[in-house]
Coordinates of C-alpha atoms in Angstrom, one line a residue:
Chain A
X1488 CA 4.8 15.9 28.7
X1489 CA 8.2 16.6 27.3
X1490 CA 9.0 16.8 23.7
X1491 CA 12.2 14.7 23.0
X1492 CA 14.5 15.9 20.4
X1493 CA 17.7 14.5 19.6
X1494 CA 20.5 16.5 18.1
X1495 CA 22.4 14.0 15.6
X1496 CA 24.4 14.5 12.3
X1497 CA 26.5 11.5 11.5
X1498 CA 29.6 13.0 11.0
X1499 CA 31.6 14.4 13.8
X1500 CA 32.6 17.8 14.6
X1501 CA 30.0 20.0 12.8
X1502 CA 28.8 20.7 16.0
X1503 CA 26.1 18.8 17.5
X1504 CA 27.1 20.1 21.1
X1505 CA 27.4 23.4 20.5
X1506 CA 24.0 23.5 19.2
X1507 CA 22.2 21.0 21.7
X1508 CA 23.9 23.8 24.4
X1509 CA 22.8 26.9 22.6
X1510 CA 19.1 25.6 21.2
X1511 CA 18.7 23.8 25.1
X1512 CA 19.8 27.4 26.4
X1513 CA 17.3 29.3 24.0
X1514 CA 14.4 27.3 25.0
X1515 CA 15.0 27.6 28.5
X1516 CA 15.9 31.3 28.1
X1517 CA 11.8 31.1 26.3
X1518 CA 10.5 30.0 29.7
X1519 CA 10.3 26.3 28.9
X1520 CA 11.9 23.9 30.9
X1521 CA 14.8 21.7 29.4
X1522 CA 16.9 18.9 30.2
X1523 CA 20.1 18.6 27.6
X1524 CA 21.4 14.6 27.9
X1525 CA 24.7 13.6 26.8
X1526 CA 24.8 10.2 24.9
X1527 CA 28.8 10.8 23.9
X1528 CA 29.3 8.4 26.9
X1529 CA 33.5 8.1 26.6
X1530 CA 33.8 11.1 24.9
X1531 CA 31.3 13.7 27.0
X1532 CA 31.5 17.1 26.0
X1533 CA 28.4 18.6 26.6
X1534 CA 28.9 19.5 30.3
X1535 CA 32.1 21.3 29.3
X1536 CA 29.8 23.4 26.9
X1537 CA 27.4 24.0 29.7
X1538 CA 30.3 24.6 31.9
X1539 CA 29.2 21.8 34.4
X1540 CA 32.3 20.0 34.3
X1541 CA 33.1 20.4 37.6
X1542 CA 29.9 19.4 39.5
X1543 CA 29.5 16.1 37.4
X1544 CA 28.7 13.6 40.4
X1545 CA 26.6 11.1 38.8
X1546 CA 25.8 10.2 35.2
X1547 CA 23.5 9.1 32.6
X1548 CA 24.9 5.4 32.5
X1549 CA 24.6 5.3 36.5
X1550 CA 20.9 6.0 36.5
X1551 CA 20.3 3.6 32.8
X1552 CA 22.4 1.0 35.3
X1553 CA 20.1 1.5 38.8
X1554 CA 23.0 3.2 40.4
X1555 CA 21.8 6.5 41.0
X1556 CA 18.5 8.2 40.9
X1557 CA 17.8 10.7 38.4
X1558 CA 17.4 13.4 40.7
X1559 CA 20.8 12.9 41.8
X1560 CA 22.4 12.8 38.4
X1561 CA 20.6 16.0 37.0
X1562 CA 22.4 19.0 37.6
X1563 CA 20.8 23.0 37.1
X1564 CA 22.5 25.6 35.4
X1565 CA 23.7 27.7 36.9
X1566 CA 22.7 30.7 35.0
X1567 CA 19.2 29.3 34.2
X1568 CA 17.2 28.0 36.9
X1569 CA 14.8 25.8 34.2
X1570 CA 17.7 24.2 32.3
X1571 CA 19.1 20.9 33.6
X1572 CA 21.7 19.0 32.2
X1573 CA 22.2 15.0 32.3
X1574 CA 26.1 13.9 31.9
X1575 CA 27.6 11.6 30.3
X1576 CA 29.9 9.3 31.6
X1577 CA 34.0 9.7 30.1
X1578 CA 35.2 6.4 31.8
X1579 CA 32.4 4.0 29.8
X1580 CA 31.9 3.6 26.8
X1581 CA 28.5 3.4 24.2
X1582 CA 28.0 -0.2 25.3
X1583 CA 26.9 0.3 28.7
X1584 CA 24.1 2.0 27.4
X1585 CA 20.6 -0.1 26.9
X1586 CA 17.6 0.6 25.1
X1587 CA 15.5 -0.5 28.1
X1588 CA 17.7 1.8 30.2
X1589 CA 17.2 4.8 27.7
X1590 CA 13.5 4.1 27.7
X1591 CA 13.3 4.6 31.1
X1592 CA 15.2 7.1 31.7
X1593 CA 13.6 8.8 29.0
X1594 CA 9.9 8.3 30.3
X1595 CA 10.9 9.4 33.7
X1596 CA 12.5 12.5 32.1
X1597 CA 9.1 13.1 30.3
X1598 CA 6.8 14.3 33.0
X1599 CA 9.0 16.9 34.1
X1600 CA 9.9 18.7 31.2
X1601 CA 8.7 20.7 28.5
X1602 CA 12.0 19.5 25.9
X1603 CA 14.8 16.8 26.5
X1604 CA 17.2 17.5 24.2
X1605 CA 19.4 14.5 23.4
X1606 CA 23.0 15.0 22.4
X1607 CA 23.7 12.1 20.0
X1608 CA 27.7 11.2 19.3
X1609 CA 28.6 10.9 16.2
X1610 CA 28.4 7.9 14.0
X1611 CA 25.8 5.6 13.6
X1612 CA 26.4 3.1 16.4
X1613 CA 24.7 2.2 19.6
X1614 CA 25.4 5.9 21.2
X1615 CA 23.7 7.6 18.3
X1616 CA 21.0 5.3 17.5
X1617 CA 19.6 5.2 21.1
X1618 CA 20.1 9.0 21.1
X1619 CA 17.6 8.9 18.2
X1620 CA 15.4 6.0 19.4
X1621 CA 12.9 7.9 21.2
X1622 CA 12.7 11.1 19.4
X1623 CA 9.7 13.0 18.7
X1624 CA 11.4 15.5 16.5
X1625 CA 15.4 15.9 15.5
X1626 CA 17.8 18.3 14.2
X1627 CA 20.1 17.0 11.6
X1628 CA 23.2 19.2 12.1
X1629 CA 24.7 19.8 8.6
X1630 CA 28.0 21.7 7.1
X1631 CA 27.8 23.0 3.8
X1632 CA 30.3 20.0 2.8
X1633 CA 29.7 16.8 0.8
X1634 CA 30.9 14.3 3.7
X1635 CA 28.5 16.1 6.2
X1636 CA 25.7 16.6 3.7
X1637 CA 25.9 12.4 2.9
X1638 CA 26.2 11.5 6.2
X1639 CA 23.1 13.5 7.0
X1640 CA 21.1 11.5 4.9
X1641 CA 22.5 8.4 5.9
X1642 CA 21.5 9.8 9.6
X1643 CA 18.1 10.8 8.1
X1644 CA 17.2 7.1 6.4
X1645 CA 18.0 5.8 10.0
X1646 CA 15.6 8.7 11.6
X1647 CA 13.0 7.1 9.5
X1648 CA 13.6 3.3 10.3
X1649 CA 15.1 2.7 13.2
X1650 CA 13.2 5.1 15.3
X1651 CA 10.4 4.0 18.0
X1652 CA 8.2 6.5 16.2
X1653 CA 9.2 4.8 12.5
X1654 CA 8.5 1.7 13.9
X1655 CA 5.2 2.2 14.9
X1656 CA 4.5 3.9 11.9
X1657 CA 4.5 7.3 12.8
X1658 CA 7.3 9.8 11.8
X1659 CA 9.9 11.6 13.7
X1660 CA 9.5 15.4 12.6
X1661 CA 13.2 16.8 11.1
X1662 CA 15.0 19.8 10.7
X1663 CA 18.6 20.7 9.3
X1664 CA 20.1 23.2 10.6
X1665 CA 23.0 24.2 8.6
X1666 CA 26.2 25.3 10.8
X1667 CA 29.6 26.9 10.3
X1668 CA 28.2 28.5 7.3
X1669 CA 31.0 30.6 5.3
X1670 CA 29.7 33.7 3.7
X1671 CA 32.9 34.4 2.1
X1672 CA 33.8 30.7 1.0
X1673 CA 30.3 30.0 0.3
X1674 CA 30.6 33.1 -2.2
X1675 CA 33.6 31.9 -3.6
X1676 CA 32.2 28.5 -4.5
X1677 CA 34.2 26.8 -2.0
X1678 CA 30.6 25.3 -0.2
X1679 CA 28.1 23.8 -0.7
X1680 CA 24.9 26.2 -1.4
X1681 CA 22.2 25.9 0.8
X1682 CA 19.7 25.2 -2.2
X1683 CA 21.7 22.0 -2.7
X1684 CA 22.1 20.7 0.6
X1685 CA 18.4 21.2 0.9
X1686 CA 17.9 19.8 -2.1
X1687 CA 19.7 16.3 -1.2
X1688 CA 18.6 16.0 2.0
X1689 CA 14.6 16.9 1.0
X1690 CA 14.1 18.1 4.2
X1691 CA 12.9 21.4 5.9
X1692 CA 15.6 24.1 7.1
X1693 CA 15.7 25.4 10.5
X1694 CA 18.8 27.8 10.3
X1695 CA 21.8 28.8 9.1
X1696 CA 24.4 29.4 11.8
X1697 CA 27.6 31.2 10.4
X1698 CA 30.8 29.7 11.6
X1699 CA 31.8 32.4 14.4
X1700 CA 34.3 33.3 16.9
X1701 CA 31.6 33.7 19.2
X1702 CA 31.2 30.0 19.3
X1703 CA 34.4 29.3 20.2
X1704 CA 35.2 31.9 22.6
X1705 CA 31.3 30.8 24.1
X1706 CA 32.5 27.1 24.1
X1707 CA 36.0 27.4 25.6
X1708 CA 34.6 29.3 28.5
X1709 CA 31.9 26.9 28.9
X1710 CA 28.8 29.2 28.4
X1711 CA 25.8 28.4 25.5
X1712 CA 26.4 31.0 23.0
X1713 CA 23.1 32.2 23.2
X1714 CA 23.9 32.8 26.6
X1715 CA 27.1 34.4 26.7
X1716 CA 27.2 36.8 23.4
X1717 CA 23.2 37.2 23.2
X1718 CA 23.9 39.8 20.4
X1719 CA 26.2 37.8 17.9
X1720 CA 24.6 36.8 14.8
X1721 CA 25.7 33.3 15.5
X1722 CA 23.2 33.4 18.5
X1723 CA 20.6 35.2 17.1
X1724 CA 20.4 32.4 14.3
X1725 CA 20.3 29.7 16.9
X1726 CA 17.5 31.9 18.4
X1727 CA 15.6 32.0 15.1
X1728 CA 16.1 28.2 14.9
X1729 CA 14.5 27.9 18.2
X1730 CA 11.5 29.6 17.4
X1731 CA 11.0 27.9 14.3
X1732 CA 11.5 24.9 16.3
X1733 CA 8.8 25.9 18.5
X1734 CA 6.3 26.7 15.8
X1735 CA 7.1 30.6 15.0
X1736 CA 7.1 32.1 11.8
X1737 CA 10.9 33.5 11.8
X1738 CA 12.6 34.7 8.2
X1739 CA 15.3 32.8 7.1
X1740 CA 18.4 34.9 7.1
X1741 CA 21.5 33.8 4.9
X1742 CA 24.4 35.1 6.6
X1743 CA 26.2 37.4 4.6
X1744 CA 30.2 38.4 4.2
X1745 CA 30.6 41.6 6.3
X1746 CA 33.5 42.9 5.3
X1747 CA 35.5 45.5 7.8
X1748 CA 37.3 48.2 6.0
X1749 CA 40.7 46.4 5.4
X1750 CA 38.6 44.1 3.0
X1751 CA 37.3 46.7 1.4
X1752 CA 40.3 48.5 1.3
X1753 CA 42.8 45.2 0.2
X1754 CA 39.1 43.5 -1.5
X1755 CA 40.8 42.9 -4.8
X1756 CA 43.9 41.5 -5.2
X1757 CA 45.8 42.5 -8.4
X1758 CA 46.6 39.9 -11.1
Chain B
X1193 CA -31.3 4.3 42.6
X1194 CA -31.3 1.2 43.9
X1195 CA -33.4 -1.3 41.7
X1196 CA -34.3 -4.4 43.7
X1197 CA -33.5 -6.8 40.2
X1198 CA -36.4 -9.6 40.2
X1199 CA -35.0 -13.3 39.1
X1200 CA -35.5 -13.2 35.4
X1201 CA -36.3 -16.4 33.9
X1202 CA -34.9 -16.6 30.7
X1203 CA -37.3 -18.6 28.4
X1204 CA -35.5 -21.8 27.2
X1205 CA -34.4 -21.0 23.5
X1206 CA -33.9 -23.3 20.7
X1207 CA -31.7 -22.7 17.5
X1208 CA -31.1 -24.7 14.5
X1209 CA -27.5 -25.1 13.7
X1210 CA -25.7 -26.9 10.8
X1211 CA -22.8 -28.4 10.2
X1212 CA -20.4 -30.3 8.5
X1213 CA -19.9 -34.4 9.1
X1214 CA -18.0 -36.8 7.3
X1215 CA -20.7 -39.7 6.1
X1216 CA -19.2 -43.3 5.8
X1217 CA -21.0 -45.4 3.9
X1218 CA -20.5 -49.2 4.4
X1219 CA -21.1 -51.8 1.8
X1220 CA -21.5 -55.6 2.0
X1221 CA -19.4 -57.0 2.7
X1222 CA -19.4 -55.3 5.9
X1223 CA -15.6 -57.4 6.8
X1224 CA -14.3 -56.1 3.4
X1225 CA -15.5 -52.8 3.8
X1226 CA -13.6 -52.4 7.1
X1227 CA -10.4 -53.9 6.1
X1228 CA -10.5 -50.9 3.1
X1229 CA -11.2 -48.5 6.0
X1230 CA -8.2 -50.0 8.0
X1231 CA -5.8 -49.4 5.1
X1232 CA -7.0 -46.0 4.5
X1233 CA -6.2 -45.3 8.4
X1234 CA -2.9 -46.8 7.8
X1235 CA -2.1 -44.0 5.4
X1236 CA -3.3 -41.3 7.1
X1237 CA -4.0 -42.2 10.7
X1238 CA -5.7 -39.9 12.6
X1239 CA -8.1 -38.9 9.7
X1240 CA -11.3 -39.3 11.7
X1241 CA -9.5 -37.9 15.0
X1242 CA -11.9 -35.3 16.4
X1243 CA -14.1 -34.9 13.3
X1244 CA -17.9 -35.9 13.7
X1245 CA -19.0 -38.8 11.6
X1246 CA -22.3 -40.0 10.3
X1247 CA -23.0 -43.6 9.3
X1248 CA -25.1 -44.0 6.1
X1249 CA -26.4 -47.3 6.3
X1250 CA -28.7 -47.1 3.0
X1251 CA -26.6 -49.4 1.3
X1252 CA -26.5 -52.1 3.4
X1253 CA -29.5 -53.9 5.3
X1254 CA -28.4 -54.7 9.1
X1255 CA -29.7 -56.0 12.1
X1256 CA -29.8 -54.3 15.5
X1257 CA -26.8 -56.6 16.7
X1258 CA -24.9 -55.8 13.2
X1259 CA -25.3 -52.0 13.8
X1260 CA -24.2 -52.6 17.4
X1261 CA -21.2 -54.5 16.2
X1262 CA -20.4 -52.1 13.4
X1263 CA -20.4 -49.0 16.1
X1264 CA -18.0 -50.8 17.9
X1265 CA -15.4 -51.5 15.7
X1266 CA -15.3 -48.2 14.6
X1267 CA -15.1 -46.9 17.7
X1268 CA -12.2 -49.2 18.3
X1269 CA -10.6 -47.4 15.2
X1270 CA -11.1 -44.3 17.1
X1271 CA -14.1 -43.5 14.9
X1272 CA -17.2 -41.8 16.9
X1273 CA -20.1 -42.3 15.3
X1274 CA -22.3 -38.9 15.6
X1275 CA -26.0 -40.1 14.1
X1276 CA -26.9 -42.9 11.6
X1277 CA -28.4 -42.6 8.9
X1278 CA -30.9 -44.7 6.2
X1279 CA -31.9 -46.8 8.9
X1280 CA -35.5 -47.1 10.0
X1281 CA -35.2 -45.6 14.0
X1282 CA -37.2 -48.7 15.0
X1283 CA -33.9 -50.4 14.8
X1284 CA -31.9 -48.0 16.7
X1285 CA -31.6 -48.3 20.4
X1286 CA -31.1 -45.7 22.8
X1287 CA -27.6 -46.2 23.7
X1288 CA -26.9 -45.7 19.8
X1289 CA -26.4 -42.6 18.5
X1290 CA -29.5 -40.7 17.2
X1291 CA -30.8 -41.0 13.7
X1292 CA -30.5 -38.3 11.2
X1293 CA -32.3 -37.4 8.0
X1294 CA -32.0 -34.8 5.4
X1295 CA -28.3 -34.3 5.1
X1296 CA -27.2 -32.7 2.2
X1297 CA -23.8 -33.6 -0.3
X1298 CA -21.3 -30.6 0.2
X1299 CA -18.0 -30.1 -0.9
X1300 CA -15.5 -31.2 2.7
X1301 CA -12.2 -29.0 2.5
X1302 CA -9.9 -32.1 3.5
X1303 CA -7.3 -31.2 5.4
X1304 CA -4.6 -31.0 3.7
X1305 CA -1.2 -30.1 3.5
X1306 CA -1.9 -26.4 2.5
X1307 CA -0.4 -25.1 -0.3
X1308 CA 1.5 -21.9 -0.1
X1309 CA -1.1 -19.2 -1.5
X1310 CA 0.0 -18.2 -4.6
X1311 CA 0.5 -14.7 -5.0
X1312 CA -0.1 -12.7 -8.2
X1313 CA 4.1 -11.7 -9.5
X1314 CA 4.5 -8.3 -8.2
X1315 CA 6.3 -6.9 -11.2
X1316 CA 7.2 -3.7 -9.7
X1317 CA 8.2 -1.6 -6.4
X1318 CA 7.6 1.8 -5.7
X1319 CA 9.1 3.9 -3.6
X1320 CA 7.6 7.5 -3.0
X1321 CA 10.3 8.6 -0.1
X1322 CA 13.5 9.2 -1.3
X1323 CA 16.4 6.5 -0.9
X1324 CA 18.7 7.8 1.4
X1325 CA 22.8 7.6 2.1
X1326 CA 23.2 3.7 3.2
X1327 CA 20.2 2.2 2.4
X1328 CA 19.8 -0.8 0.1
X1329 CA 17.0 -1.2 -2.1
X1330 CA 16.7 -5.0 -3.6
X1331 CA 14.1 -6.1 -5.5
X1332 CA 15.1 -9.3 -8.1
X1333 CA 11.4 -8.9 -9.1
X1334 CA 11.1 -6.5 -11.3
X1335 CA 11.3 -2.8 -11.9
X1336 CA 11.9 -0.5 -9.0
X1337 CA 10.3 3.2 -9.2
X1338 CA 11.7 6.1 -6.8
X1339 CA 9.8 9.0 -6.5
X1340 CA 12.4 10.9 -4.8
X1341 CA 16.3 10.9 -4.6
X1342 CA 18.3 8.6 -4.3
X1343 CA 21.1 9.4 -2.0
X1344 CA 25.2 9.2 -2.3
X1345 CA 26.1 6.2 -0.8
X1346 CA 22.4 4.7 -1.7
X1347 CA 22.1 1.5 -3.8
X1348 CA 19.2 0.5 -6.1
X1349 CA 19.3 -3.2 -7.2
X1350 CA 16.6 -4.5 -9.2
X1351 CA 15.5 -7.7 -11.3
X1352 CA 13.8 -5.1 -13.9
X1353 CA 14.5 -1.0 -14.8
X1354 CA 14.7 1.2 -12.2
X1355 CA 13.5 4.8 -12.5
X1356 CA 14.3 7.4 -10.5
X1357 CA 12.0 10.3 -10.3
X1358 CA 15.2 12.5 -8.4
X1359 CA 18.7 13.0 -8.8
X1360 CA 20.5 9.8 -8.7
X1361 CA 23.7 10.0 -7.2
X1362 CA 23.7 6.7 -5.7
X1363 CA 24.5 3.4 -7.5
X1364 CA 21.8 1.6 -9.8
X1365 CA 22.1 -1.8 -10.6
X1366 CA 19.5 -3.0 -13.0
X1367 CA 18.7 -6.4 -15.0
X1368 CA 20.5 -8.5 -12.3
X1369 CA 18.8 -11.6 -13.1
X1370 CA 20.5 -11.5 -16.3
X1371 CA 18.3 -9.3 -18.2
X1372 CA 19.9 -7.2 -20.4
X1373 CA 16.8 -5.0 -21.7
X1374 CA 16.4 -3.4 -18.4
X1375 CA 17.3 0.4 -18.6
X1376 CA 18.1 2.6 -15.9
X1377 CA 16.4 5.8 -16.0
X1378 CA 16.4 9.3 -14.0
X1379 CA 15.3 12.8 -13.9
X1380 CA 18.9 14.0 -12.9
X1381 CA 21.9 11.8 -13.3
X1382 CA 25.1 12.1 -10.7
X1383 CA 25.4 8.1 -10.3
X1384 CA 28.4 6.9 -8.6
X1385 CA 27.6 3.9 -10.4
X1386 CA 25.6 2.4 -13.5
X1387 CA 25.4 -1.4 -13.8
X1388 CA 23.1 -3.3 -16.6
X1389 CA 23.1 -7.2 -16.4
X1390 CA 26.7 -6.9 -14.9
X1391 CA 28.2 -4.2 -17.3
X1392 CA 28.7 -1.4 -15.4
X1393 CA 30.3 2.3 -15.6
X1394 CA 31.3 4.5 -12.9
X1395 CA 31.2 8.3 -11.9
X1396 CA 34.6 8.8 -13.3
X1397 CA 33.2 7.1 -17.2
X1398 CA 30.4 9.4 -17.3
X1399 CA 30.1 12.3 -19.9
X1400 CA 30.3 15.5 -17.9
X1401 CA 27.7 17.0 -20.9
X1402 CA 25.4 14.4 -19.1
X1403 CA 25.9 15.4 -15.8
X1404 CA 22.9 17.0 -14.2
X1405 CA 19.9 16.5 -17.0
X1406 CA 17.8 13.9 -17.5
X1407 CA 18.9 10.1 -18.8
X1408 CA 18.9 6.8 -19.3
X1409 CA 21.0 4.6 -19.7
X1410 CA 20.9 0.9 -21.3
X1411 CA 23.1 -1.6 -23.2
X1412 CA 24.1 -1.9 -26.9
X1413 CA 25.3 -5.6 -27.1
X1414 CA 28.3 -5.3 -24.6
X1415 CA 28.6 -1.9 -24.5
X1416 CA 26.8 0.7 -22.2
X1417 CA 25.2 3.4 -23.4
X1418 CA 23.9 6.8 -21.4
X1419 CA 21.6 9.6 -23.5
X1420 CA 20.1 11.9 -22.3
X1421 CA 16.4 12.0 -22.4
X1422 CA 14.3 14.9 -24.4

């Protein structure tokens, strides 16, 4: 039975999709078998992360809707035979979506999988509430910023109340994972720490992802990082944050500033 | 295994089992007696609907066709009579109902229109997660207690103090009943907003020398005033 994690933050753009993609490609790459499912329905992303853009028949609001079956809306990586994704649909929008749908859906997923990993949009409507509905455990995607940090814990009060789990009592396990982390600017002072975003959002870390050129270059081509640049630190964190995710014992690394020989060369700027 | 099950006669048990009757007690006159019961029906029919009643005849002395005659017209007042009582049974037929002895006075919960239970005044609420971004926490009560944080974006309003065992960088509105003794207290202070009774302060009014240590903050007349604590 599959654990179902949703992928949420609030805020937009600190980068919910890349992560579902890399984390969904890491699990899979661990032997487990994962579905990633968009709920950005309008605004879908997720298969052009995965690079499934082009084989998108059916969608996630065709099978909540009874149009398609959920075989027929699934499509396999291509570069991973145990990671499926579920699309979202660009020409709806959120309210198409139903909680009754999503349940199903959801419980049919279950039996097949070992993770379905929920891509929630932003914000805190329908789309990212049923994202979160069902979840066992989420990741709260944070940037070292104030807006991010206090939209996190607005997304974390609703983890905790709105959630089938919270309703019934029970608690839905959370994680931040702290992404496009600045060594440099973070020295400077220009971020947040990672003591004080920890500190406001009282909740356990999973990672630090630095922000990377990796993740760009892996995104525009349409490849998970942790597929397509195994060796970048940006996918070894998300690797870390998988096994921790899984129950492993991983050391937290703080990425730190590397600086090439031109910085250390032109480091200090005269007065 | 199959058991060939014999027919097993259960022996026929008896139990003793009490319960709870109304008792009417008629008094001569017997015509008088009923009109009272009429009016008391008239207030609150449907009294006797469904509720076994016993006939306590000890005051009065009746014949056999009296009895019969009172049964009746209670009956017709939708009265069943369950068993008589203080009668000698040689008067009783068997068409009657039976007689009964050795009832005992209880108190008869009458039913009512049931008052709301009252509850004890809760005089405080405590909180032992942290309040997060976009959560409202109102309790006109009394004091509210936060063992935690309370979030940017968070708001605390409460009929009492509040006390915040966290950084609060939320908004605390406290006394807003109209009580202007309640104090707002917390561990580490970044409020976005203070509010006593309706006097409030913001982020921007706040002493920086404050910021980050442990306070409270209460009002002096019409004025507000924020110290730190220790």
């Amino acid at each position: 039975m599959a654990k179902v994690l949703v992928v949420t933050s609030g805020k937009g753009g600190v980068g919910k999709t890349t992560s579902t993609a890399a984390i969904g490609a890491a699990l899979a790459q661990s032997g487990q078998k994962v579905v990633v499912v968009d709920f950005d329905v309008g605004l879908r992303n997720l298969d052009l992360v995965m690079g499934a853009e082009r084989r998108v028949v059916f969608d996630l609001i065709n099978v909540v809707q009874g149009v398609a079956k959920l075989s027929q809306a699934l499509i396999r990586d291509k570069r991973l035979e145990n990671l499926w994704l579920l699309p979202a649909s660009q020409t709806r929008d959120k309210d198409a979506l139903t909680e009754e749908g999503v349940a199903r859906v959801i419980a049919e997923l279950k039996p097949s999988f070992d993770w379905v990993v929920c891509d929630s949009p932003a914000g805190i409507e329908r789309g990212a509430t049923l994202a979160m509905r069902f979840a066992d455990e989420a990741i709260i995607v944070t940037n070292p910023e104030v807006s991010s940090v206090r939209d996190s814990d607005r997304i974390i009060g609703m983890l905790d109340s709105k959630t089938v789990r919270a309703e019934n009592g029970e608690r839905v396990e959370k994680h931040i994972l702290i992404s496009r982390y600045d060594a440099g600017r973070a020295a400077r002072g220009e971020m947040l720490g990672i003591e004080d975003v920890l500190e406001i959002l009282a909740t356990p870390l999973l990672g630090i992802i630095p922000e990377s050129q990796d993740i760009l270059r892996a995104s525009n081509i349409g490849c998970p990082v942790t597929l397509n640049s195994p060796g970048s630190a940006a996918a070894r964190a998300y690797m870390d944050a998988t096994k921790r995710l899984c129950g492993e014992t991983v050391p937290m690394v703080v990425p730190a500033e590397r600086k090439g020989l031109f910085n250390k060369l032109l480091g200090r700027r005269a007065a | 295994m199959d058991a060939i099950a014999g027919p097993v006669t259960q022996p026929v048990r008896l139990r003793g089992r009490s319960y709870l009757a109304f008792v009417l007690t008629p008094v001569v006159p017997i015509m008088e007696w009923l009109h009272e019961l009429d009016d008391t029906l008239v207030r609150s029919p449907g009294f006797f609907v469904g509720k076994p009643v016993v006939l306590d005849l000890s005051a009065v002395e009746l014949s056999r066709a009296a009895i019969t005659h009172l049964i009746v017209s209670l009956d017709k007042k939708n009265i069943r009579v369950l068993g008589i009582e203080g009668v000698d049974a040689s008067l009783l037929t068997s068409n009657m109902p039976p007689a009964l002895s050795g009832g005992r006075t209880c108190a008869i919960a009458l039913a009512e229109p049931e008052k709301p239970e009252v509850k004890p005044p809760v005089a405080s609420l405590m909180l032992d997660i942290p309040v997060r971004s976009g959560q409202s926490v109102v309790f006109p009560d009394g004091d509210v207690t936060v063992l935690g944080s309370v979030g940017s974006g968070a708001e605390i309003v409460a009929g009492g103090s509040i006390h915040v065992y966290g950084t609060l960088r939320g908004r605390a509105m406290a006394g807003v009943n109209g009580n202007p003794s309640a104090r707002i207290f917390c561990q580490k202070i970044e409020a976005e907003l203070l509010a006593i009774d309706g006097y409030y302060q913001t982020a921007e009014e706040l002493d920086a020398s404050l910021r980050n240590r442990p306070a409270q903050a209460w009002l002096d007349g019409r004025i507000m005033r924020i110290t730190p604590l220790t």
